[in-house]
PDB file of C-alpha atoms in Angstrom:
ATOM      1  CA  MET A  29     175.758 -89.582  84.332  1.00  0.00           C
ATOM      2  CA  ASN A  30     172.082 -88.691  83.975  1.00  0.00           C
ATOM      3  CA  GLU A  31     170.006 -86.733  86.471  1.00  0.00           C
ATOM      4  CA  ASN A  32     168.495 -89.823  88.110  1.00  0.00           C
ATOM      5  CA  GLN A  33     171.947 -91.306  88.660  1.00  0.00           C
ATOM      6  CA  GLN A  34     173.174 -88.050  90.153  1.00  0.00           C
ATOM      7  CA  ASP A  35     170.215 -87.960  92.524  1.00  0.00           C
ATOM      8  CA  SER A  36     170.875 -91.576  93.516  1.00  0.00           C
ATOM      9  CA  HIS A  37     174.545 -90.916  94.255  1.00  0.00           C
ATOM     10  CA  GLN A  38     173.677 -87.805  96.255  1.00  0.00           C
ATOM     11  CA  ARG A  39     171.134 -89.740  98.288  1.00  0.00           C
ATOM     12  CA  GLN A  40     173.653 -92.472  99.009  1.00  0.00           C
ATOM     13  CA  ARG A  41     176.215 -89.912 100.164  1.00  0.00           C
ATOM     14  CA  ASP A  42     173.607 -88.301 102.396  1.00  0.00           C
ATOM     15  CA  LEU A  43     172.729 -91.633 103.985  1.00  0.00           C
ATOM     16  CA  TYR A  44     176.399 -92.453 104.432  1.00  0.00           C
ATOM     17  CA  HIS A  45     177.091 -89.234 106.331  1.00  0.00           C
ATOM     18  CA  ARG A  46     173.972 -89.616 108.475  1.00  0.00           C
ATOM     19  CA  TRP A  47     174.949 -93.174 109.350  1.00  0.00           C
ATOM     20  CA  GLN A  48     178.523 -92.191 110.183  1.00  0.00           C
ATOM     21  CA  GLU A  49     177.232 -89.575 112.606  1.00  0.00           C
ATOM     22  CA  ILE A  50     174.786 -91.986 114.228  1.00  0.00           C
ATOM     23  CA  GLN A  51     177.458 -94.697 114.534  1.00  0.00           C
ATOM     24  CA  GLU A  52     179.670 -92.258 116.419  1.00  0.00           C
ATOM     25  CA  ARG A  53     176.819 -91.378 118.767  1.00  0.00           C
ATOM     26  CA  ILE A  54     176.030 -95.069 119.323  1.00  0.00           C
ATOM     27  CA  THR A  55     179.667 -95.820 120.097  1.00  0.00           C
ATOM     28  CA  ASN A  56     179.943 -92.916 122.538  1.00  0.00           C
ATOM     29  CA  ALA A  57     176.670 -93.811 124.275  1.00  0.00           C
ATOM     30  CA  ALA A  58     177.699 -97.454 124.579  1.00  0.00           C
ATOM     31  CA  GLN A  59     181.077 -96.520 126.054  1.00  0.00           C
ATOM     32  CA  ARG A  60     179.434 -94.219 128.589  1.00  0.00           C
ATOM     33  CA  ALA A  61     177.199 -97.119 129.622  1.00  0.00           C
ATOM     34  CA  GLY A  62     180.127 -99.530 129.857  1.00  0.00           C
ATOM     35  CA  ARG A  63     178.824-101.542 126.927  1.00  0.00           C
ATOM     36  CA  ALA A  64     180.273-102.702 123.627  1.00  0.00           C
ATOM     37  CA  PRO A  65     178.763-101.098 120.505  1.00  0.00           C
ATOM     38  CA  GLU A  66     178.741-104.567 118.947  1.00  0.00           C
ATOM     39  CA  GLU A  67     175.988-105.537 121.403  1.00  0.00           C
ATOM     40  CA  LEU A  68     173.581-103.177 119.624  1.00  0.00           C
ATOM     41  CA  THR A  69     171.508-103.821 116.511  1.00  0.00           C
ATOM     42  CA  ALA A  70     170.497-100.800 114.440  1.00  0.00           C
ATOM     43  CA  ILE A  71     167.204-101.192 112.584  1.00  0.00           C
ATOM     44  CA  ALA A  72     166.556 -98.796 109.706  1.00  0.00           C
ATOM     45  CA  VAL A  73     162.844 -97.929 109.812  1.00  0.00           C
ATOM     46  CA  THR A  74     162.104 -97.065 106.190  1.00  0.00           C
ATOM     47  CA  LYS A  75     158.441 -96.109 106.544  1.00  0.00           C
ATOM     48  CA  SER A  76     157.354 -93.994 103.544  1.00  0.00           C
ATOM     49  CA  PHE A  77     160.835 -94.041 101.996  1.00  0.00           C
ATOM     50  CA  PRO A  78     161.449 -95.765  98.642  1.00  0.00           C
ATOM     51  CA  VAL A  79     162.900 -99.209  98.111  1.00  0.00           C
ATOM     52  CA  THR A  80     165.999 -97.563  96.649  1.00  0.00           C
ATOM     53  CA  ASP A  81     166.865 -96.315 100.141  1.00  0.00           C
ATOM     54  CA  VAL A  82     166.806 -99.904 101.370  1.00  0.00           C
ATOM     55  CA  ALA A  83     169.261-100.824  98.621  1.00  0.00           C
ATOM     56  CA  HIS A  84     171.525 -97.879  99.502  1.00  0.00           C
ATOM     57  CA  LEU A  85     171.536 -98.836 103.188  1.00  0.00           C
ATOM     58  CA  ILE A  86     172.357-102.458 102.372  1.00  0.00           C
ATOM     59  CA  GLU A  87     175.412-101.184 100.529  1.00  0.00           C
ATOM     60  CA  LEU A  88     176.354 -99.300 103.696  1.00  0.00           C
ATOM     61  CA  GLY A  89     176.211-102.531 105.684  1.00  0.00           C
ATOM     62  CA  PHE A  90     172.656-102.548 107.045  1.00  0.00           C
ATOM     63  CA  ASN A  91     170.897-105.890 107.252  1.00  0.00           C
ATOM     64  CA  ASN A  92     168.013-105.054 109.617  1.00  0.00           C
ATOM     65  CA  PHE A  93     165.020-103.065 108.383  1.00  0.00           C
ATOM     66  CA  GLY A  94     161.735-102.109 109.997  1.00  0.00           C
ATOM     67  CA  GLU A  95     158.319-101.175 108.688  1.00  0.00           C
ATOM     68  CA  ASN A  96     155.226 -99.775 110.390  1.00  0.00           C
ATOM     69  CA  ARG A  97     152.660-100.894 107.834  1.00  0.00           C
ATOM     70  CA  VAL A  98     152.126-104.299 106.267  1.00  0.00           C
ATOM     71  CA  PRO A  99     151.694-103.103 102.632  1.00  0.00           C
ATOM     72  CA  GLU A 100     155.080-101.355 102.736  1.00  0.00           C
ATOM     73  CA  LEU A 101     156.620-104.368 104.431  1.00  0.00           C
ATOM     74  CA  GLN A 102     155.317-106.571 101.633  1.00  0.00           C
ATOM     75  CA  ASP A 103     156.581-104.269  98.874  1.00  0.00           C
ATOM     76  CA  LYS A 104     160.060-103.833 100.310  1.00  0.00           C
ATOM     77  CA  ALA A 105     160.666-107.298 101.715  1.00  0.00           C
ATOM     78  CA  GLY A 106     159.486-108.757  98.432  1.00  0.00           C
ATOM     79  CA  ALA A 107     162.095-106.862  96.414  1.00  0.00           C
ATOM     80  CA  GLN A 108     165.355-108.453  95.306  1.00  0.00           C
ATOM     81  CA  TYR A 109     168.502-107.042  96.932  1.00  0.00           C
ATOM     82  CA  GLY A 110     171.029-109.777  96.308  1.00  0.00           C
ATOM     83  CA  LYS A 111     171.540-110.150 100.047  1.00  0.00           C
ATOM     84  CA  LYS A 112     169.572-111.669 102.910  1.00  0.00           C
ATOM     85  CA  VAL A 113     168.180-109.061 105.259  1.00  0.00           C
ATOM     86  CA  THR A 114     166.040-109.291 108.387  1.00  0.00           C
ATOM     87  CA  TRP A 115     162.654-107.563 108.379  1.00  0.00           C
ATOM     88  CA  HIS A 116     161.072-106.230 111.552  1.00  0.00           C
ATOM     89  CA  MET A 117     157.390-105.317 111.846  1.00  0.00           C
ATOM     90  CA  VAL A 118     157.540-102.446 114.342  1.00  0.00           C
ATOM     91  CA  GLY A 119     154.079-100.906 113.955  1.00  0.00           C
ATOM     92  CA  GLN A 120     150.692-101.887 115.316  1.00  0.00           C
ATOM     93  CA  LEU A 121     149.416-105.079 113.738  1.00  0.00           C
ATOM     94  CA  GLN A 122     145.764-105.835 113.051  1.00  0.00           C
ATOM     95  CA  THR A 123     144.746-109.473 113.097  1.00  0.00           C
ATOM     96  CA  ASN A 124     143.378-109.272 109.536  1.00  0.00           C
ATOM     97  CA  LYS A 125     146.899-108.369 108.319  1.00  0.00           C
ATOM     98  CA  VAL A 126     148.682-111.124 110.210  1.00  0.00           C
ATOM     99  CA  ASN A 127     149.014-113.605 107.333  1.00  0.00           C
ATOM    100  CA  HIS A 128     150.817-111.070 105.161  1.00  0.00           C
ATOM    101  CA  ALA A 129     152.946-109.835 108.055  1.00  0.00           C
ATOM    102  CA  VAL A 130     154.080-113.336 108.937  1.00  0.00           C
ATOM    103  CA  ARG A 131     154.950-114.062 105.322  1.00  0.00           C
ATOM    104  CA  TRP A 132     157.354-111.128 105.064  1.00  0.00           C
ATOM    105  CA  ALA A 133     158.522-110.314 108.596  1.00  0.00           C
ATOM    106  CA  ASP A 134     161.145-112.175 110.586  1.00  0.00           C
ATOM    107  CA  VAL A 135     160.431-110.316 113.830  1.00  0.00           C
ATOM    108  CA  ILE A 136     157.232-108.823 115.266  1.00  0.00           C
ATOM    109  CA  HIS A 137     157.970-106.050 117.784  1.00  0.00           C
ATOM    110  CA  SER A 138     154.391-105.078 118.626  1.00  0.00           C
ATOM    111  CA  CYS A 139     152.659-108.097 120.156  1.00  0.00           C
ATOM    112  CA  ASP A 140     150.257-106.741 122.762  1.00  0.00           C
ATOM    113  CA  ARG A 141     147.286-109.086 123.160  1.00  0.00           C
ATOM    114  CA  ILE A 142     146.416-112.776 123.405  1.00  0.00           C
ATOM    115  CA  ARG A 143     144.253-112.619 120.297  1.00  0.00           C
ATOM    116  CA  LEU A 144     147.246-111.454 118.298  1.00  0.00           C
ATOM    117  CA  VAL A 145     149.421-114.209 119.760  1.00  0.00           C
ATOM    118  CA  ASN A 146     146.887-116.782 118.593  1.00  0.00           C
ATOM    119  CA  ALA A 147     146.661-115.246 115.116  1.00  0.00           C
ATOM    120  CA  LEU A 148     150.445-115.122 114.750  1.00  0.00           C
ATOM    121  CA  GLU A 149     150.739-118.732 115.856  1.00  0.00           C
ATOM    122  CA  ARG A 150     148.134-119.933 113.344  1.00  0.00           C
ATOM    123  CA  ALA A 151     149.752-118.031 110.489  1.00  0.00           C
ATOM    124  CA  ALA A 152     153.268-119.173 111.367  1.00  0.00           C
ATOM    125  CA  VAL A 153     152.184-122.815 111.645  1.00  0.00           C
ATOM    126  CA  ASN A 154     150.305-122.634 108.336  1.00  0.00           C
ATOM    127  CA  GLN A 155     153.338-121.073 106.635  1.00  0.00           C
ATOM    128  CA  GLU A 156     155.751-123.486 108.336  1.00  0.00           C
ATOM    129  CA  LYS A 157     157.763-120.585 109.707  1.00  0.00           C
ATOM    130  CA  ARG A 158     159.319-119.697 113.035  1.00  0.00           C
ATOM    131  CA  LEU A 159     158.743-116.109 114.078  1.00  0.00           C
ATOM    132  CA  LYS A 160     160.531-114.002 116.664  1.00  0.00           C
ATOM    133  CA  VAL A 161     158.141-111.978 118.827  1.00  0.00           C
ATOM    134  CA  LEU A 162     158.557-109.107 121.269  1.00  0.00           C
ATOM    135  CA  ILE A 163     155.988-107.853 123.748  1.00  0.00           C
ATOM    136  CA  GLN A 164     155.184-104.166 123.384  1.00  0.00           C
ATOM    137  CA  VAL A 165     154.872-102.403 126.737  1.00  0.00           C
ATOM    138  CA  ARG A 166     152.789 -99.237 127.062  1.00  0.00           C
ATOM    139  CA  PHE A 167     154.025 -96.232 129.035  1.00  0.00           C
ATOM    140  CA  ASP A 168     151.353 -93.671 128.123  1.00  0.00           C
ATOM    141  CA  ASP A 169     147.598 -93.499 127.579  1.00  0.00           C
ATOM    142  CA  ASP A 170     147.622 -93.126 123.789  1.00  0.00           C
ATOM    143  CA  PRO A 171     145.635 -96.149 122.468  1.00  0.00           C
ATOM    144  CA  GLY A 172     147.022 -95.590 118.991  1.00  0.00           C
ATOM    145  CA  ARG A 173     150.492 -96.569 120.149  1.00  0.00           C
ATOM    146  CA  GLY A 174     149.461 -99.979 121.446  1.00  0.00           C
ATOM    147  CA  GLY A 175     151.162-102.029 124.105  1.00  0.00           C
ATOM    148  CA  VAL A 176     150.267-103.724 127.372  1.00  0.00           C
ATOM    149  CA  ALA A 177     150.636-102.532 130.932  1.00  0.00           C
ATOM    150  CA  ALA A 178     153.658-103.818 132.812  1.00  0.00           C
ATOM    151  CA  ASP A 179     151.593-106.161 134.993  1.00  0.00           C
ATOM    152  CA  GLU A 180     150.176-107.861 131.880  1.00  0.00           C
ATOM    153  CA  VAL A 181     153.585-108.837 130.497  1.00  0.00           C
ATOM    154  CA  PRO A 182     153.954-112.181 132.355  1.00  0.00           C
ATOM    155  CA  GLU A 183     150.618-113.537 131.098  1.00  0.00           C
ATOM    156  CA  LEU A 184     151.358-112.537 127.523  1.00  0.00           C
ATOM    157  CA  ALA A 185     154.876-113.956 127.762  1.00  0.00           C
ATOM    158  CA  ASP A 186     153.550-117.295 128.963  1.00  0.00           C
ATOM    159  CA  ALA A 187     151.059-117.356 126.078  1.00  0.00           C
ATOM    160  CA  ILE A 188     153.797-116.749 123.510  1.00  0.00           C
ATOM    161  CA  ALA A 189     156.107-119.307 125.123  1.00  0.00           C
ATOM    162  CA  SER A 190     153.373-121.957 125.001  1.00  0.00           C
ATOM    163  CA  THR A 191     153.103-121.767 121.193  1.00  0.00           C
ATOM    164  CA  THR A 192     154.905-124.035 118.763  1.00  0.00           C
ATOM    165  CA  ALA A 193     156.007-121.518 116.113  1.00  0.00           C
ATOM    166  CA  LEU A 194     156.692-118.289 118.032  1.00  0.00           C
ATOM    167  CA  ASP A 195     159.937-117.477 119.822  1.00  0.00           C
ATOM    168  CA  LEU A 196     159.658-114.968 122.657  1.00  0.00           C
ATOM    169  CA  ARG A 197     162.707-112.716 122.329  1.00  0.00           C
ATOM    170  CA  GLY A 198     162.011-109.815 124.669  1.00  0.00           C
ATOM    171  CA  VAL A 199     160.212-106.499 125.047  1.00  0.00           C
ATOM    172  CA  MET A 200     159.676-103.317 123.074  1.00  0.00           C
ATOM    173  CA  ALA A 201     158.508 -99.846 124.033  1.00  0.00           C
ATOM    174  CA  MET A 202     158.363 -96.247 122.931  1.00  0.00           C
ATOM    175  CA  ALA A 203     159.041 -93.417 125.322  1.00  0.00           C
ATOM    176  CA  PRO A 204     155.865 -91.513 126.241  1.00  0.00           C
ATOM    177  CA  ARG A 205     155.131 -88.442 124.141  1.00  0.00           C
ATOM    178  CA  HIS A 206     155.042 -86.247 127.229  1.00  0.00           C
ATOM    179  CA  GLY A 207     157.365 -87.706 129.794  1.00  0.00           C
ATOM    180  CA  ASP A 208     160.911 -88.595 130.707  1.00  0.00           C
ATOM    181  CA  ALA A 209     162.398 -91.174 128.326  1.00  0.00           C
ATOM    182  CA  SER A 210     164.972 -92.121 130.947  1.00  0.00           C
ATOM    183  CA  VAL A 211     162.255 -93.060 133.436  1.00  0.00           C
ATOM    184  CA  ALA A 212     160.374 -95.106 130.825  1.00  0.00           C
ATOM    185  CA  PHE A 213     163.438 -96.982 129.610  1.00  0.00           C
ATOM    186  CA  ASP A 214     164.542 -97.682 133.177  1.00  0.00           C
ATOM    187  CA  ARG A 215     161.134 -99.267 133.797  1.00  0.00           C
ATOM    188  CA  LEU A 216     161.469-101.284 130.585  1.00  0.00           C
ATOM    189  CA  GLN A 217     164.875-102.557 131.665  1.00  0.00           C
ATOM    190  CA  ASN A 218     163.391-103.679 134.990  1.00  0.00           C
ATOM    191  CA  ILE A 219     160.508-105.397 133.189  1.00  0.00           C
ATOM    192  CA  SER A 220     163.024-107.167 130.967  1.00  0.00           C
ATOM    193  CA  GLU A 221     165.047-108.349 133.959  1.00  0.00           C
ATOM    194  CA  HIS A 222     161.947-109.795 135.619  1.00  0.00           C
ATOM    195  CA  LEU A 223     160.859-111.437 132.371  1.00  0.00           C
ATOM    196  CA  ARG A 224     164.214-113.179 131.911  1.00  0.00           C
ATOM    197  CA  ARG A 225     163.848-114.893 135.272  1.00  0.00           C
ATOM    198  CA  SER A 226     161.104-117.094 133.834  1.00  0.00           C
ATOM    199  CA  HIS A 227     161.948-116.769 130.116  1.00  0.00           C
ATOM    200  CA  PHE A 228     165.738-116.698 129.928  1.00  0.00           C
ATOM    201  CA  GLU A 229     165.729-116.448 126.132  1.00  0.00           C
ATOM    202  CA  ALA A 230     163.870-113.098 126.175  1.00  0.00           C
ATOM    203  CA  THR A 231     167.036-110.984 126.108  1.00  0.00           C
ATOM    204  CA  TRP A 232     166.099-108.311 123.561  1.00  0.00           C
ATOM    205  CA  ILE A 233     165.094-104.779 124.522  1.00  0.00           C
ATOM    206  CA  SER A 234     163.817-102.866 121.503  1.00  0.00           C
ATOM    207  CA  ALA A 235     163.901 -99.255 122.620  1.00  0.00           C
ATOM    208  CA  GLY A 236     165.145 -95.939 121.407  1.00  0.00           C
ATOM    209  CA  MET A 237     164.427 -94.066 118.220  1.00  0.00           C
ATOM    210  CA  SER A 238     166.310 -91.265 116.500  1.00  0.00           C
ATOM    211  CA  GLU A 239     165.606 -88.715 119.238  1.00  0.00           C
ATOM    212  CA  ASP A 240     166.260 -90.883 122.305  1.00  0.00           C
ATOM    213  CA  PHE A 241     168.392 -93.904 121.375  1.00  0.00           C
ATOM    214  CA  GLU A 242     171.318 -92.715 123.520  1.00  0.00           C
ATOM    215  CA  VAL A 243     169.059 -92.742 126.578  1.00  0.00           C
ATOM    216  CA  ALA A 244     167.837 -96.203 125.629  1.00  0.00           C
ATOM    217  CA  ILE A 245     171.409 -97.504 125.341  1.00  0.00           C
ATOM    218  CA  ALA A 246     172.069 -96.326 128.883  1.00  0.00           C
ATOM    219  CA  HIS A 247     169.152 -98.497 130.008  1.00  0.00           C
ATOM    220  CA  GLY A 248     170.057-101.739 128.287  1.00  0.00           C
ATOM    221  CA  ALA A 249     168.500-101.405 124.836  1.00  0.00           C
ATOM    222  CA  THR A 250     169.733-104.033 122.391  1.00  0.00           C
ATOM    223  CA  HIS A 251     167.789-102.965 119.285  1.00  0.00           C
ATOM    224  CA  LEU A 252     167.520 -99.347 118.138  1.00  0.00           C
ATOM    225  CA  ARG A 253     164.786 -98.270 115.701  1.00  0.00           C
ATOM    226  CA  LEU A 254     166.233 -95.481 113.565  1.00  0.00           C
ATOM    227  CA  GLY A 255     164.002 -93.487 111.247  1.00  0.00           C
ATOM    228  CA  ARG A 256     164.220 -89.725 110.819  1.00  0.00           C
ATOM    229  CA  GLY A 257     167.754 -89.393 112.181  1.00  0.00           C
ATOM    230  CA  LEU A 258     169.034 -91.836 109.588  1.00  0.00           C
ATOM    231  CA  LEU A 259     166.787 -91.186 106.602  1.00  0.00           C
ATOM    232  CA  GLY A 260     165.797 -87.556 107.103  1.00  0.00           C
ATOM    233  CA  SER A 261     162.357 -85.982 107.078  1.00  0.00           C
ATOM    234  CA  ARG A 262     159.714 -88.342 105.783  1.00  0.00           C
ATOM    235  CA  PRO A 263     158.379 -87.652 102.287  1.00  0.00           C
ATOM    236  CA  TYR A 264     154.921 -86.130 102.072  1.00  0.00           C
ATOM    237  CA  LEU A 265     152.723 -88.759 100.450  1.00  0.00           C
ATOM    238  CA  GLY A 266     149.514 -86.717 100.124  1.00  0.00           C
TER     239      GLY A 266
END
């Protein structure tokens, strides 16, 4: 076995042990919340990690992957893995990147404005593709994180529901940088409940990352976005 093969096997073992630990935490958090772990979808957010990590995680049973940037989404989703996987665009999306995002992503988690809804609809129609979309809700004042205020969700939901190629699936949020994640995720759960009264199909709650996914599970999260806790510290890219 050469050095590259040894490194690859070591990396796979590392990912295996990290995933085993996270699975145990997910199971325990779900049981505390009176929920079944099978209700939860773990998304491996592979931002800045190599395509080989995607392949390793597929071998461990992952079939949902997330990216923050369109170029990385394109590179990784365009690779051949020998298995169908679902790609989630979880980062902020500029309208000039929409065509590429729609080509490679199956789910957009970060829809936060009417202009983006219109761009996604045009791209999906042109590419003859149906696209799942979540509304990102904002709980802090950082414009770089995107999202809409809670009172803007109904209008955006109606806009998505009125399209022909987009499927409204629910809401997404990040806990505020300086605040109580439990309070934020409780608000998101309430927003989701109100949304489902008029859009019954919008059942997804994308919430919780490596540092707070157990809190998110307690507040109804269905999709967990796992980065550092699963893959380790992100490589320095210069």
